Tab-separated table of C-alpha atoms in Angstrom:
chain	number	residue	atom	x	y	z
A	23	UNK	CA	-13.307	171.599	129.821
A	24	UNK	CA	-16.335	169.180	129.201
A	25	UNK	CA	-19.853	170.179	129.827
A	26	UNK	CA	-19.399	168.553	132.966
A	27	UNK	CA	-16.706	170.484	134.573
A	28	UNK	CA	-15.101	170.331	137.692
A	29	UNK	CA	-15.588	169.582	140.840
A	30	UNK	CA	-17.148	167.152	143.772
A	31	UNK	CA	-20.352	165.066	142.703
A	32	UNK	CA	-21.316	163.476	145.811
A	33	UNK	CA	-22.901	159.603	144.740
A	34	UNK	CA	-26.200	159.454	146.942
A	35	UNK	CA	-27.888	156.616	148.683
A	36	UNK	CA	-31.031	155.313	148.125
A	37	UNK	CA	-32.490	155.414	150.930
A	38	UNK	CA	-35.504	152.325	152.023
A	39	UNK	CA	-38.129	152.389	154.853
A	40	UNK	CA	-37.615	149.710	157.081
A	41	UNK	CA	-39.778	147.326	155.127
A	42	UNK	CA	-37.389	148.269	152.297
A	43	UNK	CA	-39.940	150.300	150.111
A	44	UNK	CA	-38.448	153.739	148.502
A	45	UNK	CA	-37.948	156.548	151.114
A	46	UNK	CA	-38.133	159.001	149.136
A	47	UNK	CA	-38.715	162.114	151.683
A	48	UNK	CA	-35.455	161.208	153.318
A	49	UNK	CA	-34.126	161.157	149.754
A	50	UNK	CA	-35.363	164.984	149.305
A	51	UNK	CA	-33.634	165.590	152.825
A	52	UNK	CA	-30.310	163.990	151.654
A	53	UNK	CA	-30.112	165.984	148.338
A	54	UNK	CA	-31.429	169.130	150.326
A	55	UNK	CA	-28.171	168.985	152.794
A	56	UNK	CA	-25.625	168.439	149.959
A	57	UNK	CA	-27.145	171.562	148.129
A	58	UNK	CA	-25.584	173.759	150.863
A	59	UNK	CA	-22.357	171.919	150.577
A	60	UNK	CA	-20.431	173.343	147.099
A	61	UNK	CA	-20.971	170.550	145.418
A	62	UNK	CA	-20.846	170.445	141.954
A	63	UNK	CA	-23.802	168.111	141.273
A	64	UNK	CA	-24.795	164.450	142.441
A	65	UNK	CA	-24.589	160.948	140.829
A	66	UNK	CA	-28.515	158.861	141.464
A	67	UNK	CA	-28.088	155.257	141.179
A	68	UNK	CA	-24.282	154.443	141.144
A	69	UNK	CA	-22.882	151.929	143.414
A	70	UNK	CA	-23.217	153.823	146.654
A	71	UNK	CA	-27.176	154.014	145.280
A	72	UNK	CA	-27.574	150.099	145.238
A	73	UNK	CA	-28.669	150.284	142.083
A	74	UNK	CA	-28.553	146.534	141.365
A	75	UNK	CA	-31.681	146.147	144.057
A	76	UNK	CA	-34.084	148.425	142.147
A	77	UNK	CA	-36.354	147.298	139.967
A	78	UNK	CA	-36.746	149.852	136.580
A	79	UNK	CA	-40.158	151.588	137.958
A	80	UNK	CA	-38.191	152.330	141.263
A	81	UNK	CA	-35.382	153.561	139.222
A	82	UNK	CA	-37.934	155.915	137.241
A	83	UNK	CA	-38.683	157.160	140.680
A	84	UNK	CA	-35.583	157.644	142.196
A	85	UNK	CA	-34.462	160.070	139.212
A	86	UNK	CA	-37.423	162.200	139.151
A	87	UNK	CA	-37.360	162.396	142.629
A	88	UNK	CA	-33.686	163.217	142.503
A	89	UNK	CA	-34.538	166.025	139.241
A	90	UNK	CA	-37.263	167.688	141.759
A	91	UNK	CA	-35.119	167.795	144.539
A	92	UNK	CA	-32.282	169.551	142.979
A	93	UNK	CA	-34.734	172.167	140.913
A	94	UNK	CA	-36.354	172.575	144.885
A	95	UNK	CA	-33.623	172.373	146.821
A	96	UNK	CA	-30.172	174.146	144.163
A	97	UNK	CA	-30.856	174.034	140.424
A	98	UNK	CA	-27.146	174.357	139.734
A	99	UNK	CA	-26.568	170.846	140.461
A	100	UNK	CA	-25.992	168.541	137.867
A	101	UNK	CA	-27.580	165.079	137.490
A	102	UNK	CA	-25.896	162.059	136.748
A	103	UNK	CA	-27.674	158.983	136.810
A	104	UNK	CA	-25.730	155.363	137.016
A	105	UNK	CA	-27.025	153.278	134.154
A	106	UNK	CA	-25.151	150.321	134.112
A	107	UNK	CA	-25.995	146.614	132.794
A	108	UNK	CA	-24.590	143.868	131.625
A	109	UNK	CA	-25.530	144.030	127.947
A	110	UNK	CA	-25.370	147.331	125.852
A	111	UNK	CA	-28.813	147.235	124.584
A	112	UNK	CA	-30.138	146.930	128.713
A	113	UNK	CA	-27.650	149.845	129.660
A	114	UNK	CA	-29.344	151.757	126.433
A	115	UNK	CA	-32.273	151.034	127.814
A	116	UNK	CA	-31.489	152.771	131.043
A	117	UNK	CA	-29.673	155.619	129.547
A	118	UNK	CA	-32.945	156.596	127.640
A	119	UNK	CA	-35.783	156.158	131.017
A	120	UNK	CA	-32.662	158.112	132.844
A	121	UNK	CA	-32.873	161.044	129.900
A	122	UNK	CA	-36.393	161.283	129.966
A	123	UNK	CA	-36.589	161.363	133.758
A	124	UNK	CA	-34.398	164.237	133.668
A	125	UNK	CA	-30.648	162.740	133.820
A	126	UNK	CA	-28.189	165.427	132.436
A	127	UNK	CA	-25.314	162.620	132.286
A	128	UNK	CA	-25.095	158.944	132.720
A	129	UNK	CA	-22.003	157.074	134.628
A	130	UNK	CA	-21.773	153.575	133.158
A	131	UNK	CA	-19.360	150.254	134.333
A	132	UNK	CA	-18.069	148.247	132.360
A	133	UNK	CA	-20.204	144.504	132.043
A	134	UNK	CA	-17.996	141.783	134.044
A	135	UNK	CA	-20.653	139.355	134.157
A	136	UNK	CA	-19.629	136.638	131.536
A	137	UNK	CA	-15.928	138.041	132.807
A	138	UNK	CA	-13.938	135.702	130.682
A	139	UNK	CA	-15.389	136.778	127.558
A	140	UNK	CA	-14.752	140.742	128.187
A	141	UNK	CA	-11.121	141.372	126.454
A	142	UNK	CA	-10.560	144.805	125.535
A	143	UNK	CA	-12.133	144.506	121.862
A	144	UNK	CA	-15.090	143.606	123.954
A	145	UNK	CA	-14.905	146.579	125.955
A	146	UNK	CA	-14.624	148.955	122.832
A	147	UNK	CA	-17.731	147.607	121.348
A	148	UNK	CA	-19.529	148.064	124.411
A	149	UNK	CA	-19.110	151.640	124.860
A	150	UNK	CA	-18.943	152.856	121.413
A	151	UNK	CA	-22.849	151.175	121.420
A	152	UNK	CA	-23.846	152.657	124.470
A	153	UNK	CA	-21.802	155.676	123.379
A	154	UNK	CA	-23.556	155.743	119.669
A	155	UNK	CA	-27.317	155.315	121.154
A	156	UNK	CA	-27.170	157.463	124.506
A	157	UNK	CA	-29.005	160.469	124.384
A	158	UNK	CA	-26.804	161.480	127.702
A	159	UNK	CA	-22.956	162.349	127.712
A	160	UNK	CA	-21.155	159.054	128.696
A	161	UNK	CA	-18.761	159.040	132.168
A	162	UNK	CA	-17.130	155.566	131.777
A	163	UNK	CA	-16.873	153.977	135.812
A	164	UNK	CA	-13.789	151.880	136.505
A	165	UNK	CA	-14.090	150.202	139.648
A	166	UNK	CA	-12.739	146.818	139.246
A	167	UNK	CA	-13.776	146.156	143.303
A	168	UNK	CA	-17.425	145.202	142.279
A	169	UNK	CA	-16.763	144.240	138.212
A	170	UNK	CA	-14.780	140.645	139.303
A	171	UNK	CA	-11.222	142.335	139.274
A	172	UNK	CA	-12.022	144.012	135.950
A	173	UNK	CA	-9.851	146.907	135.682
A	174	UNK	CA	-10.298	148.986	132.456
A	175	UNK	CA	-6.668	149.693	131.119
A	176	UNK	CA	-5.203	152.868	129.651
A	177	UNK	CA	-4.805	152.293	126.109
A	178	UNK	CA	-8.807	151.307	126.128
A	179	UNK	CA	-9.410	154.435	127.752
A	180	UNK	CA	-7.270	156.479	125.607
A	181	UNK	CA	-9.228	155.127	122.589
A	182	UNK	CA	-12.857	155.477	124.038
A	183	UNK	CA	-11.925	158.861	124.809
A	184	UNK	CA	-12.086	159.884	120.995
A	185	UNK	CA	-15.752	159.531	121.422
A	186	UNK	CA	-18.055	162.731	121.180
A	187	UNK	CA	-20.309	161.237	123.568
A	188	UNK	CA	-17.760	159.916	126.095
A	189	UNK	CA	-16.328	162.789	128.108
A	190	UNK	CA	-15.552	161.722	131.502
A	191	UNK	CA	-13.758	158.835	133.414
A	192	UNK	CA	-14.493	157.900	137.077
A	193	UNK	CA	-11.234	155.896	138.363
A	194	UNK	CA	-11.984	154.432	141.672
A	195	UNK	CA	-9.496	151.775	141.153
A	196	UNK	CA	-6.941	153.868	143.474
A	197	UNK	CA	-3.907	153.855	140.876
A	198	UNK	CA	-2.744	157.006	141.205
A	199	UNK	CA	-0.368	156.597	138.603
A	200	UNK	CA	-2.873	155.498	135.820
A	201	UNK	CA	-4.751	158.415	136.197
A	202	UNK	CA	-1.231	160.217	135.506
A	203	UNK	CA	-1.087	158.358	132.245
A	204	UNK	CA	-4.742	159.259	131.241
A	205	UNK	CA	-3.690	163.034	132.336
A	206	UNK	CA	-1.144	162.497	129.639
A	207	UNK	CA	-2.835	161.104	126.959
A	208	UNK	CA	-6.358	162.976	127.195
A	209	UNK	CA	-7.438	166.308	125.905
A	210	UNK	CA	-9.171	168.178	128.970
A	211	UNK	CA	-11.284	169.897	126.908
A	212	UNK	CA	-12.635	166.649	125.546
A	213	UNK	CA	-12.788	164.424	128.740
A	214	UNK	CA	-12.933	165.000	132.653
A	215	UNK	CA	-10.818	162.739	134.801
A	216	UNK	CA	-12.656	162.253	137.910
A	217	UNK	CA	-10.782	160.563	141.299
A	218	UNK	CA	-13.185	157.869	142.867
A	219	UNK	CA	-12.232	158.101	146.668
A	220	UNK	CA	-11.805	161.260	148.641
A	221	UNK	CA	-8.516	159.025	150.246
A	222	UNK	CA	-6.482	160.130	146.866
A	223	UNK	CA	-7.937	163.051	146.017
A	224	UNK	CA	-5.359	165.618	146.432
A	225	UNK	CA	-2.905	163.217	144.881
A	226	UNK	CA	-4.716	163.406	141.946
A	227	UNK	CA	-5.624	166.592	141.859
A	228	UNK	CA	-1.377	167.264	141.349
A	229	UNK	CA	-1.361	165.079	138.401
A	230	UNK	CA	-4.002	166.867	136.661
A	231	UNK	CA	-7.389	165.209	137.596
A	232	UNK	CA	-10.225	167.678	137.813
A	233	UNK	CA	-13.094	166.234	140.125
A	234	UNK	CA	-14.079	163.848	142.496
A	235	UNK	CA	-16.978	160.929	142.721
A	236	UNK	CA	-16.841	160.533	146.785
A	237	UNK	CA	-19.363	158.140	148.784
A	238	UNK	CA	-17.983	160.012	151.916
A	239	UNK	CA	-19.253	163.347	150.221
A	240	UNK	CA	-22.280	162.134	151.458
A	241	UNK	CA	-21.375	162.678	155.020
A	242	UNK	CA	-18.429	165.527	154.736
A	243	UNK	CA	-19.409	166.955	151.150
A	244	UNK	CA	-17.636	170.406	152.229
A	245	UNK	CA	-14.443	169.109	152.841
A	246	UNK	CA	-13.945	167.628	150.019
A	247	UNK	CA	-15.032	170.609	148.484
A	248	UNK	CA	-12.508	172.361	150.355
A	249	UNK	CA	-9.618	170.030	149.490
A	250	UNK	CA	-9.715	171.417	145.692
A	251	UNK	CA	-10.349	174.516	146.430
A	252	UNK	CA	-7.248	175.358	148.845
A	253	UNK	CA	-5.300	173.424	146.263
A	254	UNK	CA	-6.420	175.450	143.020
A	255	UNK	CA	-5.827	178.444	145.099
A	256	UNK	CA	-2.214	177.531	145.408
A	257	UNK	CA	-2.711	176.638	149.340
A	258	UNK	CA	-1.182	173.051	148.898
A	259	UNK	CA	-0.035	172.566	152.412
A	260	UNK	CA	-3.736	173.319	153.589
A	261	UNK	CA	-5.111	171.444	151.504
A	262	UNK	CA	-2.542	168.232	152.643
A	263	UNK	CA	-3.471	168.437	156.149
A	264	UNK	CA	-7.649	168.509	155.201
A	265	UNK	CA	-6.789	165.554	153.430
A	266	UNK	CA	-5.060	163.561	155.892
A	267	UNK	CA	-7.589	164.561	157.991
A	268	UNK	CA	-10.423	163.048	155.724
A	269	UNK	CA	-8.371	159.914	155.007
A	270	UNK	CA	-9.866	157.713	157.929
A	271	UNK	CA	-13.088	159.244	157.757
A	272	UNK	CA	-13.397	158.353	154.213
A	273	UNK	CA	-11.923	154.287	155.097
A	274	UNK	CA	-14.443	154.028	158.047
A	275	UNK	CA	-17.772	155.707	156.131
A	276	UNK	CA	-16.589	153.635	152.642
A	277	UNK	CA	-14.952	150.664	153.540
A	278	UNK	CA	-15.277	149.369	157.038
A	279	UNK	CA	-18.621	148.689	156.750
A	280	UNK	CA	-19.794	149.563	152.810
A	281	UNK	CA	-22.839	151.350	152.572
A	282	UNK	CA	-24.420	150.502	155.505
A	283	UNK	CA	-21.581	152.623	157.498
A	284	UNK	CA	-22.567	155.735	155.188
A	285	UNK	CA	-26.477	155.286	155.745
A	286	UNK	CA	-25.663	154.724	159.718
A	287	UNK	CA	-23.372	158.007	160.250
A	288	UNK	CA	-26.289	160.202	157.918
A	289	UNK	CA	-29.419	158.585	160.318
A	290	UNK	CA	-27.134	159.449	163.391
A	291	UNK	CA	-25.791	163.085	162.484
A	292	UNK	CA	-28.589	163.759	159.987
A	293	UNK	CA	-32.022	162.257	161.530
A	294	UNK	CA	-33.283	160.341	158.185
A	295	UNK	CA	-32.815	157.057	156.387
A	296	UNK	CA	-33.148	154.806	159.355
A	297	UNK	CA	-29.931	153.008	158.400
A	298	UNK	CA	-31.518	150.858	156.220
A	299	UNK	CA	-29.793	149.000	153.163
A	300	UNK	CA	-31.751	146.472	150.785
A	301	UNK	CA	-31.546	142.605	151.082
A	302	UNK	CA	-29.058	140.959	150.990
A	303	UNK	CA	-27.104	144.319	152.226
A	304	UNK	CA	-27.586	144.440	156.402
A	305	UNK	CA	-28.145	147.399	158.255
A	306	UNK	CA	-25.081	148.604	160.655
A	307	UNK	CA	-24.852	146.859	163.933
A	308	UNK	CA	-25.126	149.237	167.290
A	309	UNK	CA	-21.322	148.715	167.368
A	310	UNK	CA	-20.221	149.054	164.007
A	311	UNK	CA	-21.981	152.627	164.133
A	312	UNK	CA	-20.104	153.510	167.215
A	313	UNK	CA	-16.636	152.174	165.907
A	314	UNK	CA	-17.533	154.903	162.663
A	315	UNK	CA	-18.291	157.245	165.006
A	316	UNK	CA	-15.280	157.761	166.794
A	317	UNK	CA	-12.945	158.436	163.669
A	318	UNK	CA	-15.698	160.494	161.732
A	319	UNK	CA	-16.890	162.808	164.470
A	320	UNK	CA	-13.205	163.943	164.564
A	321	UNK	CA	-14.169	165.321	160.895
A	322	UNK	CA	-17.661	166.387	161.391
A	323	UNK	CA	-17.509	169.814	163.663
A	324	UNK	CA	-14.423	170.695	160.787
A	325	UNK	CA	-17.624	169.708	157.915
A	326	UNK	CA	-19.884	172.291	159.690
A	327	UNK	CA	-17.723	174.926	159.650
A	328	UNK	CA	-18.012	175.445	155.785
A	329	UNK	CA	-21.423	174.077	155.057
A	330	UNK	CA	-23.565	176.596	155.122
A	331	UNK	CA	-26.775	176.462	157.164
């Protein structure tokens, strides 16, 4: 097992004010609910976190505020902070303001910008410099849904993997059957194989994965929780029912409606983050909210039940 471990690492909003400055109390409330949840620790500044919108002093202050939280709120939390770019020497760049703000682990995509110019030799070089300079363990992010169709393929994987300083992958690209190949072909005690959607988590889970990156942890963070543990304890029919019951949840918080959906459900349920996303995002229409609502509250008295209060 990695220094990461295992578990659920729920990737958190940022959260704006209605004039879309930092809102960083309803941050501290966010990161203050999840705490009670099992979680294993939380990713700052992923995809779910709009990174892309902050500038680099907002980014400063979303990871300290995100280090003070957790030391306030559950110091066994881990901290990993998104600090992806599209050249190596801007993603080093982030990796180090992310270390000294207190990031314990960075989760990085690949660059997809100039797309027709990223082969897999490009790929290798990019990570093995990030990998070389980072003063934080590397989590390589494969979500080919915002990196132009990139999808990062096994054999790169396999190789990057030999890295001391790379010793996780995040697969949201849903192939269940690729992550069964990296299961295969990856020491566990070197890297941790972590499922990107709570919709295939158990299903990975059987083939050996060891975690989860969920953006509807955000909203049902004990459930998901729950979902590995029934299955590690050998309760594998338990655990299939949870997870067909979090499937819809998960397409209607995630999908339906992107982030705005998430931030929507949290303001309703929760009482913070007025909804709001970040130009060119737009906030959740009155009936887009309801539409989430009728699938997730189904979910939401279950999510109670084990969070603790």
């Amino acid at each position: 097992m990695t220094s990461l471990g295992r578990g659920v690492f729920v990737p958190v909003p940022t959260f704006f004010l209605e004039n879309e400055d930092l809102d960083l109390e309803s941050f501290d409330k966010h990161i203050e609910y999840l705490s009670k949840s099992g979680i294993a620790g939380v990713v700052v500044l992923g995809s779910m976190g709009e990174a892309v919108s902050l500038s680099e002093k907002e980014r400063g202050l979303v990871i300290d505020q995100a280090s003070k939280s957790i030391k306030k709120h559950n110091p066994g939390l881990k901290l990993i902070v998104g600090t992806s770019a599209e050249s190596a020497r801007t993603t080093i760049q982030y990796t180090k303001q992310a270390a000294d703000h207190g990031a314990e682990f960075t989760l990085i995509l690949p660059p997809s910008f100039y797309r027709g110019a990223i082969d897999d030799e490009a790929l290798l070089q990019f990570y093995r410099a990030v990998a070389d300079a980072s003063p934080l363990p590397v989590i390589i992010y494969n979500y080919p849904g915002v990196c132009q169709g990139l999808d990062v393929g096994v054999k790169v994987l396999v190789e990057l993997a030999k890295h001391a300083n790379i010793i996780g992958v995040k697969g949201t690209d849903g192939n269940v059957g690729k992550m069964a190949n990296l299961v295969r072909k990856t020491d566990p005690k070197e890297v941790t194989l972590l499922a990107g959607s709570a919709d295939f988590f158990l299903p990975e889970l059987v083939i050996g994965a060891v975690g989860l990156i969920p953006g509807a942890g955000n909203v049902l963070p004990s459930l998901c929780v729950q979902v590995q543990k029934l299955y590690e304890e050998g309760k594998v029919k338990e655990a299939t029912e949870l997870q067909h019951q979090i499937v819809e949840a998960d397409d209607s918080l995630c999908r339906w409606h992107g982030i705005a959906g998430a931030k929507s459900y949290i303001q309703t349920k929760l009482g913070y983050g007025g909804g709001y996303c970040r130009n060119p995002l737009r906030s959740a229409t009155k009936g887009n909210a309801r539409s989430i609502e009728e699938v997730v509250d189904q979910v939401w008295a279950l999510e109670q039940n084990f969070h603790v209060k």
